[in-house]
Short mmCIF file of C-alpha atoms and ligand atoms in Angstrom, two decimals:
data_model
loop_
_atom_site.label_atom_id
_atom_site.label_comp_id
_atom_site.label_asym_id
_atom_site.label_seq_id
_atom_site.Cartn_x
_atom_site.Cartn_y
_atom_site.Cartn_z
CA MET J 1004 0.00 0.00 0.00
CA SER J 1005 1.33 3.48 -0.84
CA LYS J 1006 1.70 6.18 1.78
CA LEU J 1007 -1.33 7.99 0.34
CA GLN J 1008 -3.52 4.88 0.39
CA GLU J 1009 -2.41 4.21 3.93
CA ARG J 1010 -3.31 7.73 5.09
CA LEU J 1011 -6.65 7.55 3.31
CA SER J 1012 -7.62 4.34 5.05
CA GLN J 1013 -6.45 5.76 8.39
CA VAL J 1014 -8.73 8.74 7.91
CA GLN J 1015 -11.64 6.46 6.97
CA ALA J 1016 -11.01 4.44 10.13
CA GLN J 1017 -10.85 7.62 12.24
CA ILE J 1018 -14.16 8.84 10.89
CA ARG J 1019 -15.69 5.51 11.77
CA ARG J 1020 -14.21 5.52 15.24
CA PHE J 1021 -15.20 9.13 16.01
CA ALA J 1022 -18.74 8.53 14.76
CA LEU J 1023 -19.21 5.40 16.83
CA SER J 1024 -17.73 7.11 19.91
CA CYS J 1025 -20.57 9.62 19.86
CA ASP J 1026 -23.32 7.23 18.83
CA ARG J 1027 -23.52 8.19 15.21
CA ASP J 1028 -23.84 5.99 12.18
CA PRO J 1029 -20.42 6.16 10.47
CA THR J 1030 -22.06 6.02 7.04
CA SER J 1031 -23.78 9.34 7.78
CA VAL J 1032 -20.41 11.15 7.53
CA ARG J 1033 -18.97 11.62 4.03
CA LEU J 1034 -15.30 12.15 3.49
CA ILE J 1035 -14.52 14.95 1.05
CA ALA J 1036 -10.83 14.84 0.11
CA VAL J 1037 -9.37 18.35 -0.15
CA SER J 1038 -6.96 18.13 -3.08
CA LYS J 1039 -5.98 21.81 -3.36
CA THR J 1040 -2.36 22.23 -4.52
CA ARG J 1041 -2.10 18.46 -5.16
CA PRO J 1042 -1.26 17.12 -8.63
CA ALA J 1043 -3.80 15.19 -10.68
CA ARG J 1044 -1.66 12.06 -10.28
CA GLU J 1045 -2.28 12.01 -6.50
CA ILE J 1046 -5.98 12.61 -6.97
CA ARG J 1047 -6.11 9.71 -9.40
CA GLU J 1048 -4.35 7.52 -6.88
CA ALA J 1049 -6.83 8.37 -4.12
CA TRP J 1050 -9.66 7.84 -6.59
CA ALA J 1051 -8.32 4.39 -7.50
CA ALA J 1052 -8.34 3.60 -3.78
CA GLY J 1053 -12.07 4.36 -3.67
CA GLN J 1054 -12.28 8.09 -2.85
CA LYS J 1055 -14.87 9.68 -5.16
CA ALA J 1056 -15.46 13.22 -3.79
CA PHE J 1057 -12.72 15.87 -3.99
CA ALA J 1058 -12.70 19.53 -3.03
CA GLU J 1059 -10.72 22.40 -4.51
CA ASN J 1060 -10.13 25.98 -3.31
CA TYR J 1061 -8.24 27.54 -6.15
CA LEU J 1062 -10.38 27.73 -9.25
CA GLN J 1063 -7.57 28.09 -11.79
CA ASP J 1064 -5.72 25.14 -10.35
CA ALA J 1065 -8.92 23.07 -10.31
CA LEU J 1066 -9.75 23.93 -13.91
CA GLU J 1067 -6.42 22.50 -15.01
CA LYS J 1068 -6.89 19.25 -13.12
CA ILE J 1069 -10.57 18.53 -13.80
CA PRO J 1070 -10.11 17.81 -17.56
CA GLU J 1071 -7.12 15.59 -16.82
CA LEU J 1072 -9.31 13.45 -14.60
CA ILE J 1073 -12.34 13.37 -16.88
CA ASP J 1074 -12.20 9.57 -17.13
CA CYS J 1075 -12.69 9.26 -13.34
CA ASP J 1076 -16.24 9.69 -12.05
CA ILE J 1077 -15.17 12.32 -9.53
CA GLU J 1078 -17.69 14.51 -7.72
CA TRP J 1079 -16.08 17.95 -7.49
CA HIS J 1080 -16.74 20.32 -4.57
CA PHE J 1081 -15.79 23.98 -4.61
CA ILE J 1082 -14.64 25.26 -1.19
CA GLY J 1083 -12.79 28.45 -2.12
CA ARG J 1084 -13.70 32.09 -2.01
CA ILE J 1085 -16.17 32.92 -4.78
CA GLN J 1086 -15.42 35.88 -7.06
CA SER J 1087 -18.28 37.37 -9.07
CA ASN J 1088 -16.42 37.28 -12.35
CA LYS J 1089 -15.47 33.61 -11.90
CA THR J 1090 -18.84 32.04 -11.15
CA ARG J 1091 -19.38 30.52 -14.61
CA PRO J 1092 -16.62 27.88 -14.44
CA ILE J 1093 -17.81 26.98 -10.94
CA ALA J 1094 -21.37 26.50 -12.21
CA GLU J 1095 -20.09 24.42 -15.12
CA ASN J 1096 -17.56 22.17 -13.43
CA PHE J 1097 -18.65 21.43 -9.87
CA SER J 1098 -21.42 19.42 -8.21
CA TRP J 1099 -21.25 21.22 -4.88
CA VAL J 1100 -20.34 24.69 -3.59
CA HIS J 1101 -19.69 24.89 0.17
CA THR J 1102 -18.82 28.56 0.38
CA LEU J 1103 -21.82 30.53 -0.80
CA SER J 1104 -22.09 33.79 1.10
CA SER J 1105 -24.06 36.22 -1.05
CA PHE J 1106 -27.27 36.32 -3.05
CA LYS J 1107 -25.45 37.98 -5.90
CA HIS J 1108 -23.18 34.95 -6.29
CA ALA J 1109 -26.16 32.63 -5.91
CA ARG J 1110 -28.03 34.31 -8.73
CA ARG J 1111 -25.04 34.16 -11.03
CA LEU J 1112 -24.40 30.47 -10.25
CA ASN J 1113 -28.09 29.74 -10.84
CA ASP J 1114 -28.17 31.57 -14.17
CA GLN J 1115 -24.91 29.99 -15.33
CA ARG J 1116 -25.65 26.40 -14.33
CA PRO J 1117 -25.85 24.43 -17.60
CA PRO J 1118 -29.43 23.19 -18.11
CA ASN J 1119 -28.28 19.64 -18.89
CA LEU J 1120 -26.75 19.27 -15.41
CA PRO J 1121 -28.63 18.60 -12.16
CA PRO J 1122 -29.02 21.59 -9.82
CA LEU J 1123 -25.81 22.75 -8.13
CA ASN J 1124 -25.76 21.62 -4.48
CA ILE J 1125 -25.20 24.54 -2.13
CA CYS J 1126 -24.00 25.01 1.42
CA VAL J 1127 -24.13 28.53 2.82
CA GLN J 1128 -20.96 29.50 4.68
CA LEU J 1129 -21.40 31.07 8.11
CA ASN J 1130 -18.86 33.24 9.86
CA LEU J 1131 -19.57 32.46 13.50
CA THR J 1132 -16.27 33.76 14.88
CA GLY J 1133 -16.48 37.36 13.71
CA GLU J 1134 -13.04 37.23 12.11
CA GLN J 1135 -12.74 39.98 9.50
CA SER J 1136 -10.47 37.93 7.29
CA LYS J 1137 -12.91 35.08 7.00
CA SER J 1138 -15.68 34.62 4.44
CA GLY J 1139 -19.21 33.69 5.37
CA ILE J 1140 -22.29 35.54 6.55
CA PRO J 1141 -23.16 36.41 10.14
CA GLU J 1142 -25.98 34.28 11.51
CA GLU J 1143 -28.57 37.11 11.43
CA GLU J 1144 -28.36 37.09 7.65
CA LEU J 1145 -29.02 33.38 7.25
CA GLY J 1146 -32.84 33.34 7.33
CA PRO J 1147 -33.27 36.16 4.80
CA LEU J 1148 -30.67 34.68 2.43
CA LEU J 1149 -32.26 31.23 2.50
CA GLU J 1150 -35.66 32.75 1.69
CA LYS J 1151 -34.26 34.37 -1.42
CA LEU J 1152 -32.48 31.19 -2.51
CA GLN J 1153 -35.87 29.46 -2.79
CA ASP J 1154 -36.44 31.30 -6.05
CA LEU J 1155 -33.37 29.84 -7.81
CA PRO J 1156 -34.35 26.55 -9.49
CA HIS J 1157 -30.85 25.57 -10.65
CA LEU J 1158 -29.49 25.59 -7.11
CA GLN J 1159 -30.33 22.91 -4.57
CA LEU J 1160 -29.95 24.30 -1.09
CA ARG J 1161 -28.42 21.48 0.98
CA GLY J 1162 -26.95 22.90 4.16
CA LEU J 1163 -24.45 24.98 6.06
CA MET J 1164 -20.68 25.21 6.33
CA THR J 1165 -18.35 26.83 8.84
CA MET J 1166 -14.80 26.86 10.18
CA PRO J 1167 -13.70 27.66 13.73
CA GLN J 1168 -10.67 29.85 14.32
CA ALA J 1169 -7.49 28.05 13.34
CA ALA J 1170 -6.20 28.16 16.92
CA ALA J 1171 -9.51 27.31 18.60
CA SER J 1172 -9.40 25.01 21.62
CA VAL J 1173 -11.29 21.74 21.39
CA ASN J 1174 -14.03 23.25 23.57
CA ARG J 1175 -14.35 26.19 21.27
CA GLN J 1176 -14.46 23.89 18.22
CA HIS J 1177 -17.41 22.09 19.82
CA GLN J 1178 -19.18 25.39 20.51
CA VAL J 1179 -18.84 26.63 16.95
CA PHE J 1180 -19.92 23.34 15.39
CA ALA J 1181 -22.82 22.95 17.82
CA ARG J 1182 -24.00 26.43 16.88
CA LEU J 1183 -23.99 25.52 13.19
CA ARG J 1184 -26.04 22.44 13.99
CA GLN J 1185 -28.55 24.58 15.95
CA LEU J 1186 -28.86 26.98 13.05
CA LEU J 1187 -29.59 24.09 10.70
CA ASP J 1188 -32.30 22.81 13.04
CA GLU J 1189 -33.79 26.31 13.31
CA MET J 1190 -33.90 26.71 9.54
CA ASN J 1191 -35.56 23.33 9.17
CA ARG J 1192 -38.18 24.30 11.74
CA GLN J 1193 -38.86 27.33 9.57
CA GLY J 1194 -39.67 25.06 6.66
CA HIS J 1195 -36.36 24.46 4.90
CA ALA J 1196 -35.13 20.94 4.21
CA LEU J 1197 -31.40 21.12 4.86
CA ASP J 1198 -29.62 17.79 5.20
CA SER J 1199 -25.95 18.74 5.18
CA LEU J 1200 -23.46 20.10 7.67
CA SER J 1201 -20.06 20.70 6.07
CA MET J 1202 -17.70 21.02 9.01
CA GLY J 1203 -14.46 19.46 10.17
CA MET J 1204 -10.94 19.57 8.74
CA SER J 1205 -7.83 17.56 9.62
CA GLY J 1206 -7.37 19.39 12.95
CA ASP J 1207 -10.94 19.46 14.22
CA MET J 1208 -12.62 16.44 12.67
CA GLN J 1209 -13.50 14.71 15.92
CA ALA J 1210 -15.40 17.68 17.37
CA ALA J 1211 -17.19 18.22 14.06
CA ILE J 1212 -18.32 14.62 13.79
CA CYS J 1213 -19.57 14.58 17.36
CA GLU J 1214 -21.56 17.77 16.71
CA GLY J 1215 -23.24 16.33 13.62
CA ALA J 1216 -21.05 16.88 10.55
CA THR J 1217 -22.34 15.06 7.48
CA MET J 1218 -19.33 16.08 5.35
CA VAL J 1219 -15.78 16.48 6.60
CA ARG J 1220 -13.30 18.28 4.35
CA ILE J 1221 -9.92 16.65 4.88
CA GLY J 1222 -6.70 17.63 3.10
CA THR J 1223 -3.53 17.31 5.17
CA ALA J 1224 -4.43 14.05 6.90
CA ILE J 1225 -4.83 12.37 3.48
CA PHE J 1226 -2.23 14.05 1.28
CA GLY J 1227 0.32 15.19 3.86
CA PRO J 1228 1.35 18.78 4.63
CA ARG J 1229 1.05 21.37 1.86
CA LYS J 1230 4.04 23.50 0.83
C1 PLP Z 982 -7.69 23.61 3.06
C2 PLP Z 982 -9.11 23.48 3.50
C3 PLP Z 982 -9.58 22.32 4.12
C4 PLP Z 982 -8.69 21.16 4.49
O1 PLP Z 982 -7.81 21.51 5.51
P1 PLP Z 982 -6.80 20.42 6.14
O2 PLP Z 982 -6.41 21.04 7.42
O3 PLP Z 982 -5.68 20.29 5.17
O4 PLP Z 982 -7.55 19.15 6.32
C5 PLP Z 982 -10.92 22.26 4.43
N1 PLP Z 982 -11.77 23.28 4.15
C6 PLP Z 982 -11.34 24.41 3.55
C7 PLP Z 982 -12.34 25.48 3.28
C8 PLP Z 982 -10.01 24.55 3.22
O5 PLP Z 982 -9.61 25.69 2.66
#
């Protein structure tokens, strides 16, 4: 087994263990492999080992790799910052966007989604830590934004995404993830049908899984440290 295959199966085992340790069904947590900065060859290797969902941050980088991997049935997730003038290639090449944080971007993605593709799956990114440098909307804006997204037929609103501060303690990770979970429950009580919580990276996966993550976005633990 290669180093990469070994790390991938370790991460799969961890997900399973963390889920069971907090009484969750391990199959309710999907592993999204974050392949930003990684060459197509490594993605292909992880794919051959059974990993089918990959996430990219840097659009230009992703747009070079996606055609190279066209023979693999990869589900691509966009997790980077969205720029208004770059929404078209996102709408054309990805199945999921985890980082929606404005109606303007939503409308562009909706209008640019090719009609022969299924609706683009969307998670709205929340900024629950108040950090200026971080994308995402404050929680007061969530209800109004979700209302407006109802009118966009080429987007499928699936859930919420967030990240704690990089240096957050484990307690603080739990607080932030639990808050995202509460917001999802609140929105569903208001009539939405959200089924996805995108939370948890290599350093905070355990807390995220225990607080209800349905998708963990894992880069370093699978591919090793980035340069
Ligand atoms: C890079 C990145 C990840 C993965 O982080 P790791 O610590 O490498 O697991 C997850 N989500 C987003 C939004 C990222 O930018």
